XYZ file of C-alpha atoms in Angstrom:
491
model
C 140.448 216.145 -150.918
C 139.954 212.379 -152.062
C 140.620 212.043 -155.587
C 138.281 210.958 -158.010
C 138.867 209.922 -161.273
C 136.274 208.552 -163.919
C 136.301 206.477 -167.393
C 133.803 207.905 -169.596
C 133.778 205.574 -173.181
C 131.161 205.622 -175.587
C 129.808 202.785 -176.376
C 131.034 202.576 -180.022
C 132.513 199.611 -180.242
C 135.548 197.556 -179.569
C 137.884 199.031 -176.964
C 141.286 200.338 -178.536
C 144.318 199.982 -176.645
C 144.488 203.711 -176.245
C 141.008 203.998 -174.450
C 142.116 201.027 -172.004
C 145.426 202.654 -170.785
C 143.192 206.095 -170.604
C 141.199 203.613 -168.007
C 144.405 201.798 -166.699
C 145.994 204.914 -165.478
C 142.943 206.307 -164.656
C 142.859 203.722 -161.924
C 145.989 203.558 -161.100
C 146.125 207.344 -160.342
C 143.182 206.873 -157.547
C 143.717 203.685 -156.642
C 147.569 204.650 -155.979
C 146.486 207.874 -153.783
C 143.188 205.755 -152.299
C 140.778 207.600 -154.065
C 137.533 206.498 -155.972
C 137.696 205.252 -159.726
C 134.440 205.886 -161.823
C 132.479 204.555 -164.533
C 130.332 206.859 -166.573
C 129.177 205.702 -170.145
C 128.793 208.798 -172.606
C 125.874 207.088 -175.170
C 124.487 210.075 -176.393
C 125.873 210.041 -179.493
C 123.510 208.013 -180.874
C 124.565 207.625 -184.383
C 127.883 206.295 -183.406
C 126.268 203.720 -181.054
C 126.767 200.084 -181.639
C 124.615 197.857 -180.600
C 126.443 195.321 -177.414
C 129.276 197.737 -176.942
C 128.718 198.619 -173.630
C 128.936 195.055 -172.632
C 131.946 195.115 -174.362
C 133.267 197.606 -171.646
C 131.994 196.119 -168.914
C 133.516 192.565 -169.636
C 136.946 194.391 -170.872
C 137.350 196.436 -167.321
C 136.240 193.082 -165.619
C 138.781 190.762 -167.274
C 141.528 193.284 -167.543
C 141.150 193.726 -163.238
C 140.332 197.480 -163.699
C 137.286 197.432 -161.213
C 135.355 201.011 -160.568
C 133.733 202.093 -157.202
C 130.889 203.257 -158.981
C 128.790 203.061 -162.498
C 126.035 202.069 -164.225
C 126.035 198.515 -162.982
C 126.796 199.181 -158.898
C 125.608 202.681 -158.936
C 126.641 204.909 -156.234
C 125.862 208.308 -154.788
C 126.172 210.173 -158.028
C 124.337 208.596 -160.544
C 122.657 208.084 -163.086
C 125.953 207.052 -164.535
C 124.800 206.592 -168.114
C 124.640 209.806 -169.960
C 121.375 209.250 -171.766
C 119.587 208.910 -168.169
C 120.925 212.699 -167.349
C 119.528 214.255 -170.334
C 116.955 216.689 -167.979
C 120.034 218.039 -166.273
C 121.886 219.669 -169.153
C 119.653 222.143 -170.533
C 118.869 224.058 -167.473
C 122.607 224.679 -167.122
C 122.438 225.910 -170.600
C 119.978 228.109 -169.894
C 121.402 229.649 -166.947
C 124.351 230.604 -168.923
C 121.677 232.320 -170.916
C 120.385 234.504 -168.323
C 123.770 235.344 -167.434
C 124.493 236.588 -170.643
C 127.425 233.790 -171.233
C 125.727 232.384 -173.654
C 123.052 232.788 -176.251
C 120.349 231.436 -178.586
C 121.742 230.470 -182.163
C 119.024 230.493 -185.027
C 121.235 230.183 -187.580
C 120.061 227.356 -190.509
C 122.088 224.723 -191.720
C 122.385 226.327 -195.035
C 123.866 229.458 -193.748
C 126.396 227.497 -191.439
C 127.099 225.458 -195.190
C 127.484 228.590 -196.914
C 129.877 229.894 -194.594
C 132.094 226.615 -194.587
C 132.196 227.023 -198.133
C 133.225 230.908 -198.437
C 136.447 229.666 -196.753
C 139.572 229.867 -198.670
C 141.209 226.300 -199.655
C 142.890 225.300 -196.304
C 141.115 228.002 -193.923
C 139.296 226.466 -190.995
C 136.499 229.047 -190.873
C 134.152 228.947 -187.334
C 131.220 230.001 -186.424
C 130.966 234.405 -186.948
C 128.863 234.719 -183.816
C 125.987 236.049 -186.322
C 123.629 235.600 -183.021
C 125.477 236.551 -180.494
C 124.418 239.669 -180.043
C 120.965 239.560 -181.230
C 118.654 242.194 -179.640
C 116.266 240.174 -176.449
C 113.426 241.343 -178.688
C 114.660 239.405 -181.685
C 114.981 236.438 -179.348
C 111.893 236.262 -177.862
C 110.451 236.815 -181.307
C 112.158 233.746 -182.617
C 111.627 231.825 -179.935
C 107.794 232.538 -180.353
C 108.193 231.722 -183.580
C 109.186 228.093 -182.991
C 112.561 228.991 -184.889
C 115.005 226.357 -183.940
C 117.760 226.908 -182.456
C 121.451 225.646 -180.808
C 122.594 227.226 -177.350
C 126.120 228.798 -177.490
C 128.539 229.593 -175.171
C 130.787 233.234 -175.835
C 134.265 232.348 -176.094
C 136.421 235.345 -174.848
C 137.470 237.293 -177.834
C 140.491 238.674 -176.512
C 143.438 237.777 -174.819
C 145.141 234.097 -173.668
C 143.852 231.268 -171.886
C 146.622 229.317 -170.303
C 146.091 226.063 -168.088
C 148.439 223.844 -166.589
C 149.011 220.489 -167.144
C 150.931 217.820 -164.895
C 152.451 216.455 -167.794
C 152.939 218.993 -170.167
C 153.154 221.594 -167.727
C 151.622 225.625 -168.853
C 149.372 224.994 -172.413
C 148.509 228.622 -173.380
C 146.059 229.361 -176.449
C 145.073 232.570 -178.227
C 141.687 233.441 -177.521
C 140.809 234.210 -180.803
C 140.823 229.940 -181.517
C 137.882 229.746 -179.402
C 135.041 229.058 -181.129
C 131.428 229.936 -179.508
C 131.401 226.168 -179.101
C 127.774 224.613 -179.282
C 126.460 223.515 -175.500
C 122.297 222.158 -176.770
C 121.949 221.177 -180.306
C 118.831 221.763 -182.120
C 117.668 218.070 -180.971
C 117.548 219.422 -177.257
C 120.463 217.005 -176.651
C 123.882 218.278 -174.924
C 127.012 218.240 -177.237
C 129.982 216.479 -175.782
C 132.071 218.889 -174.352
C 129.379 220.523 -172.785
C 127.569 217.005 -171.214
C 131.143 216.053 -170.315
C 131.961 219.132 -168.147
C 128.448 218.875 -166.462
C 128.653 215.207 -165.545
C 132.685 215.856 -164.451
C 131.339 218.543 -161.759
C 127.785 216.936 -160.317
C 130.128 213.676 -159.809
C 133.603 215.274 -158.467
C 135.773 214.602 -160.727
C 139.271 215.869 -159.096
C 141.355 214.780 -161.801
C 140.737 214.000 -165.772
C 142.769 211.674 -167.910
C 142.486 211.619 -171.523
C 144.536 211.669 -174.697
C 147.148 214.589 -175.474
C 144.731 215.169 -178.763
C 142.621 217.135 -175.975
C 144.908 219.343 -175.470
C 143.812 222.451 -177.369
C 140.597 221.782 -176.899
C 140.989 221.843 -173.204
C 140.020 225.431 -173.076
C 137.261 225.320 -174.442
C 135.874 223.066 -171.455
C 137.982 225.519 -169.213
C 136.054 228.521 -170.239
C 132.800 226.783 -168.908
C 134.041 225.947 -165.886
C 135.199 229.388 -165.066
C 131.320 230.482 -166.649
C 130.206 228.588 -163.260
C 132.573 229.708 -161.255
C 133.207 225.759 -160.808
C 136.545 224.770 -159.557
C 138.603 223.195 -162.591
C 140.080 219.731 -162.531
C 143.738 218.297 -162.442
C 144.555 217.261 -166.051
C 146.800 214.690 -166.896
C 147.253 214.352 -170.870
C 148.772 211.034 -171.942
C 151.116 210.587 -175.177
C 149.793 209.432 -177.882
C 150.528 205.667 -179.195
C 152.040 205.100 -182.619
C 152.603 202.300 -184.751
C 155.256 201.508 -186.424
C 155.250 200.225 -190.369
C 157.982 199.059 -192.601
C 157.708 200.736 -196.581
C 158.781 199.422 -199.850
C 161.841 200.787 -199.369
C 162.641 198.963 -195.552
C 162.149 202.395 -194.130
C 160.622 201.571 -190.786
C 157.290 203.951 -190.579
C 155.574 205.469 -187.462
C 152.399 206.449 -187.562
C 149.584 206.600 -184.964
C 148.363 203.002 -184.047
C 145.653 201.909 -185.996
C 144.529 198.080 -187.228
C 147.090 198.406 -190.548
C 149.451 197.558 -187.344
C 148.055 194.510 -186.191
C 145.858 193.705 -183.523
C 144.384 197.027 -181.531
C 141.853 195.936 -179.725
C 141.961 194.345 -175.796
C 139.312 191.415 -177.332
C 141.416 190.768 -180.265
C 144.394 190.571 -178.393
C 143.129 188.313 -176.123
C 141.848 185.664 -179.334
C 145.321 186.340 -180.817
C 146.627 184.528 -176.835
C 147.839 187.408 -175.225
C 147.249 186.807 -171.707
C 144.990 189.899 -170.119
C 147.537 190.157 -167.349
C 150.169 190.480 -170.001
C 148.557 193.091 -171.826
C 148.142 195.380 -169.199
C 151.642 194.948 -167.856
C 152.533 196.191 -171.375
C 150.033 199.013 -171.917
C 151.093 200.359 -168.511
C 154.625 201.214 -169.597
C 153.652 202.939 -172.909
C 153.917 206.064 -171.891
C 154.905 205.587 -168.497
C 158.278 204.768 -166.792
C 159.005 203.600 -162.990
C 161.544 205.207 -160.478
C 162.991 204.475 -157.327
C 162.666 200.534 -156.234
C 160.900 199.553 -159.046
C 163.246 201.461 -161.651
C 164.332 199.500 -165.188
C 161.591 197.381 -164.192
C 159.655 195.533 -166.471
C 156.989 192.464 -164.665
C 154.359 193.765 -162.639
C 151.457 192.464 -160.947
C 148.074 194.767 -160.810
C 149.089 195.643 -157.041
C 152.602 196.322 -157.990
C 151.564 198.940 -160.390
C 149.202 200.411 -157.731
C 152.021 200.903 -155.528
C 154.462 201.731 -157.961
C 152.248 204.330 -160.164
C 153.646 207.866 -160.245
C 152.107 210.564 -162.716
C 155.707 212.220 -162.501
C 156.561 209.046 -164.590
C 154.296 209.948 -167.843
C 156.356 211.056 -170.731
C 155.519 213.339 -173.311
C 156.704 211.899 -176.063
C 154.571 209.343 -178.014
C 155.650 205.726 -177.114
C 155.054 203.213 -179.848
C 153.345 199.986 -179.370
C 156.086 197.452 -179.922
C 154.368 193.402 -180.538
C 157.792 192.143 -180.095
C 157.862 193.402 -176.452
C 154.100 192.512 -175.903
C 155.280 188.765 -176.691
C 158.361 188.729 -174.597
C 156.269 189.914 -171.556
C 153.758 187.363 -172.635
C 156.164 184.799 -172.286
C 157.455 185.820 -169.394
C 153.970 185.830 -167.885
C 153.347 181.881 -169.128
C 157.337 180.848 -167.548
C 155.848 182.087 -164.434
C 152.480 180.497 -163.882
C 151.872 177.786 -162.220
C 151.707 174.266 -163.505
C 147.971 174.186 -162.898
C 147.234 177.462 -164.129
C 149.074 176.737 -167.198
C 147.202 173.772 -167.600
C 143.930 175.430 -167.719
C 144.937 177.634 -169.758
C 146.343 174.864 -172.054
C 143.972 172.115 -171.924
C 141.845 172.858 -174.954
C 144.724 172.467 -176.674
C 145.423 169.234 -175.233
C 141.695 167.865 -175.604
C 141.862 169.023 -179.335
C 144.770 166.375 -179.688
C 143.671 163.606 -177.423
C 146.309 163.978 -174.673
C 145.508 162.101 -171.799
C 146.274 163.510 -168.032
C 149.477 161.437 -167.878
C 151.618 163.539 -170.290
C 150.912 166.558 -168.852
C 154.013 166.706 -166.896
C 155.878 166.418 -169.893
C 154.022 168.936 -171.722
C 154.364 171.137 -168.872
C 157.929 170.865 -169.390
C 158.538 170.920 -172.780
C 156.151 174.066 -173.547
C 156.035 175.618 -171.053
C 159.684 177.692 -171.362
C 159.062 177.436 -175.393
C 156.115 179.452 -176.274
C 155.345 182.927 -176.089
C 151.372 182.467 -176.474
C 149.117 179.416 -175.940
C 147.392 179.560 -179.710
C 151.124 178.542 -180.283
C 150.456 175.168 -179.019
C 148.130 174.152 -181.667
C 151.075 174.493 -184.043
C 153.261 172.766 -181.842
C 151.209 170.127 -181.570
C 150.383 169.601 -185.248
C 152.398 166.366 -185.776
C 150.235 164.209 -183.430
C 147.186 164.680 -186.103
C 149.151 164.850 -189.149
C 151.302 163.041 -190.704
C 152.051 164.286 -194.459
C 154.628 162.618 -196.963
C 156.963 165.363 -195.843
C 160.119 165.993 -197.630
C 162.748 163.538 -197.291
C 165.205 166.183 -197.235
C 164.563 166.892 -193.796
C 166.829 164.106 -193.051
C 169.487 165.404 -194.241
C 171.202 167.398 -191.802
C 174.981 168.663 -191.744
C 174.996 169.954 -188.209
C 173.742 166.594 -186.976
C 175.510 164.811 -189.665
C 173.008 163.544 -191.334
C 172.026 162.198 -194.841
C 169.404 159.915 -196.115
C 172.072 157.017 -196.088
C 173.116 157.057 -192.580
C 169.516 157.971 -191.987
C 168.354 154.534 -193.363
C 171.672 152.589 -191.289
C 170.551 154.717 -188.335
C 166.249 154.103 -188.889
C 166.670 150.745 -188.990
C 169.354 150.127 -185.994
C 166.304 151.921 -184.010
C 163.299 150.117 -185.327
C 164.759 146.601 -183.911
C 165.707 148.503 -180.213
C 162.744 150.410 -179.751
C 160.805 147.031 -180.268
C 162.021 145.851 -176.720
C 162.472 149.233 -174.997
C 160.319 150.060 -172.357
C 157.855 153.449 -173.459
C 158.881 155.735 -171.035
C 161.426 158.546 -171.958
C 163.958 157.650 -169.505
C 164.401 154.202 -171.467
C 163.700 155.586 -174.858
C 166.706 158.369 -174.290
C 169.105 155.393 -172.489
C 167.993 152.830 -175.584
C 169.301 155.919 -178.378
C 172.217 156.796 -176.271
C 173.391 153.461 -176.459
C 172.635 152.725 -179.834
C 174.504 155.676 -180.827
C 177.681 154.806 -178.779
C 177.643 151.147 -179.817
C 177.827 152.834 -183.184
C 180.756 154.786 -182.442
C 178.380 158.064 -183.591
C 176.983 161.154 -182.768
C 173.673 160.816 -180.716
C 172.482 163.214 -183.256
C 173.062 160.662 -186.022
C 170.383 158.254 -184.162
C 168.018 161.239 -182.785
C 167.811 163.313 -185.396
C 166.405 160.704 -188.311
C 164.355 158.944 -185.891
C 162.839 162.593 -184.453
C 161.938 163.059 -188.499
C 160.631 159.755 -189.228
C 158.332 159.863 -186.291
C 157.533 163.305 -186.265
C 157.308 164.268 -189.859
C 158.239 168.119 -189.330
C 162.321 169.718 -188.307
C 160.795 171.893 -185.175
C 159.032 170.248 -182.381
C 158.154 170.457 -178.940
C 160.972 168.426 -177.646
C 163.562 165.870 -178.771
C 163.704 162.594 -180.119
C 162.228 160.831 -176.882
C 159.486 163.338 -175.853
C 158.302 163.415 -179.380
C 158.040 159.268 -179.228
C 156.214 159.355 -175.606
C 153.554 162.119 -176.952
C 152.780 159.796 -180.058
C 153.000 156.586 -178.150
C 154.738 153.313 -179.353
C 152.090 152.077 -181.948
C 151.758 155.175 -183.793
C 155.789 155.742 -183.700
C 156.955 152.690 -184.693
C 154.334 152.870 -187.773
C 155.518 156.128 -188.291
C 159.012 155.188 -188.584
C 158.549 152.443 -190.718
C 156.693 154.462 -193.168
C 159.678 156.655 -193.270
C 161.894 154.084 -193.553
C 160.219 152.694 -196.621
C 159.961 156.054 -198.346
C 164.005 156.584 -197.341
C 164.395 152.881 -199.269
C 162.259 153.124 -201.927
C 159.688 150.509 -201.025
């Protein structure tokens, strides 16, 4: 049977990292086997719903390359595909539970649901006492007739185990007696989640469900309403939770499960923060997962490699914790590998912000390109060409390149008078300090490094002595360096 897997969000919002692996490997598990990858959008939960969040799924799926076969915006043969358009379908299925006797009317008031929350003892979880459940059909009707409202329940088994089996956790077995007669209508006439879920799952063949390992014990609950239809239950892959990880007062590094106290959670925010979407999902696809055979210990993929490499025997069971560190290194890795004119789109704001004509792109190119580990790093990079601050002089002292602010003003001023005649491209610019520094009987450090300062203003830049000079241009260095100079003298 083809396999057919679905993403089923709510429109709530920004999409966490967890939901998009939940989607990633959602795809990847019926993409891998050639099956059919679904989008159904679960909105009817209206007081969670946020106003432009579903757009904010489509546009995450679309730039993250997770595409779906069907959904709300291609449709397909199983639609409607956004839960708020399927309301008339739920309640009959209720209903028919009803006649069945596998479920039943609930009158019971919100006071006397309050009251028995409250009778609990201080850390009891105290359910529903199926108070209804066995309510005479007399007493039914009569309530019904009544215009009493009422909730639609499903009887949970009171006896006995329910065990499933999971292809990651293997046998999960529960007491029966956790059940709760879970609600399937609410008193608003709209479907709860578990119940709307399992519906839309069956009407769309869903062969295979992927969600978080928090769904674990609650798994059969949705069970026991398959088996109430004598519906065929799914395939369920659980996926590890993802932690965060903290450091205290003490230095005591903290885990805890990911939330924004760790940074950046979001696929949008990750992408302003210049994480490349490629990158991201490289990196979300191994949290929790792990490759074998050819593609074993390794770390780069493409979308298609992941396809072809996905393996559900590779999900772990232990959480995996979202590591920034290792998000930037792929990140990097990503930018080394792009190609110069990718990498120039990509970069180009950047450049435009400074002024940068066409020409120095090669150099830029070169000098950046093996150096940062996100683009919003170029801004910084690129901070000197705008601004030029009275910067600490001590910056020219340096003992690795044996440097003070005396052989800083011998060196400054030695450079001033060659640079004058040299011609401004960084082949002659590198020759003209080389020589200087040799004619000098010096370091070429003792020439670059003062002259790198003077002109650049700041100890870290993109590039050495000549770059820095080419990117400023000879007007603008040569003023800059005389400034310097003057400051280093006293003038």
């Amino acid at each position: 049977m083809k396999i057919r897997t679905r993403f089923a969000p709510s429109p709530t919002g920004f999409m966490h990292v967890g939901n998009l692996r939940t989607a990633l490997y959602e795809f990847l598990t019926a993409r891998h086997e050639g099956g059919d990858f679904i989008l159904r959008i679960e909105d009817t939960d209206q007081e969670r719903y946020v106003e432009g969040a579903t757009d904010v799924i489509y546009n995450t799926l679309k730039t993250a390359g997770i595409t779906h076969d069907e959904g709300p915006d291609i449709g397909g043969d199983f639609g409607p595909y956004v839960q708020s358009e399927r309301l008339s379908m739920y309640k009959p299925y209720a209903e028919k539970l009803v006649e069945e006797g596998k479920a039943y009317y609930c009158f019971c008031t919100k006071e006397r649901l309050e009251k028995l929350r409250a009778s609990a003892k201080e850390g009891e979880v105290v359910g529903y006492d199926r108070h209804c459940r066995n309510l005479s059909p007399e007493e039914v009707k009569k309530n019904l007739d009544a215009g009493i409202p009422y909730v639609i329940r499903q009887k949970a088994p009171l006896e006995g185990e329910s065990t499933y089996h999971d292809l990651v956790y293997g046998d999960i077995t529960i007491p029966n007696e956790e059940l709760d007669d879970q609600i399937l209508i609410k008193a608003d006439g709209f479907p709860t989640y578990n119940f709307a879920n399992v519906i839309d799952d069956h009407t769309m063949g869903i062969t295979h469900v992927v969600r978080g390992s928090e769904y674990l014990s609650s798994t059969p609950k949705y069970n026991a309403l398959y088996d109430a239809f004598g519906w065929e239950i799914p395939t369920y892959i659980h996926l590890p939770l993802i932690m965060g990880k903290t450091v205290d007062e003490n230095g005591e590094t903290v885990v805890s499960k990911l939330s924004k106290r760790h940074g950046s959670t979001g696929f949008e925010d990750l992408v302003k923060d210049g994480y490349l979407p490629e990158a991201i999902i490289n990196y979300i696809a191994l949290l929790g997962w792990a490759p074998a055979g050819e593609y074993e210990n390794r770390e780069i993929f493409t979308m298609d490699e992941l396809i072809k490499a996905f393996d559900i025997k590779g999900i772990s069971k232990s959480p995996s914790v979202f590591d920034y560190d290792k998000l930037l290194w792929i990140n990097a890795e990503y930018i080394k590998a792009m190609s110069d004119e990718d990498f120039i789109t990509h970069a180009k704001p950047y450049f435009d912000e400074y002024g940068i004509s066409e020409d120095k792109y090669p150099l830029l190119i070169e000098i950046l390109k093996p150096r940062i580990t996100k683009f919003t790093e170029i801004g910084e990079k690129l901070h000197f060409l705008a601004d030029y601050p009275d910067f600490d002089l001590a910056l020219f002292e340096h003992k690795k390149s044996k440097s003070t602010r005396e052989t800083s003003i011998d060196a400054l001023e030695a450079a001033v008078k060659v640079l004058e005649d040299t011609d401004w491209t960084r082949e002659a610019i590198s020759e003209a300090m080389t020589s200087l520094a040799a004619s000098k009987e010096v370091k070429n450090s003792v020439i670059m490094w003062p002259v790198r300062i003077a002109a650049a203003g700041v100890a870290v830049t993109p590039g050495g002595c000549a770059e820095v000079l080419i990117l400023l241009g000879k007007e603008e260095s040569m003023a800059r360096i005389g400034k310097a100079l003057g400051r280093l003298k006293g003038v």
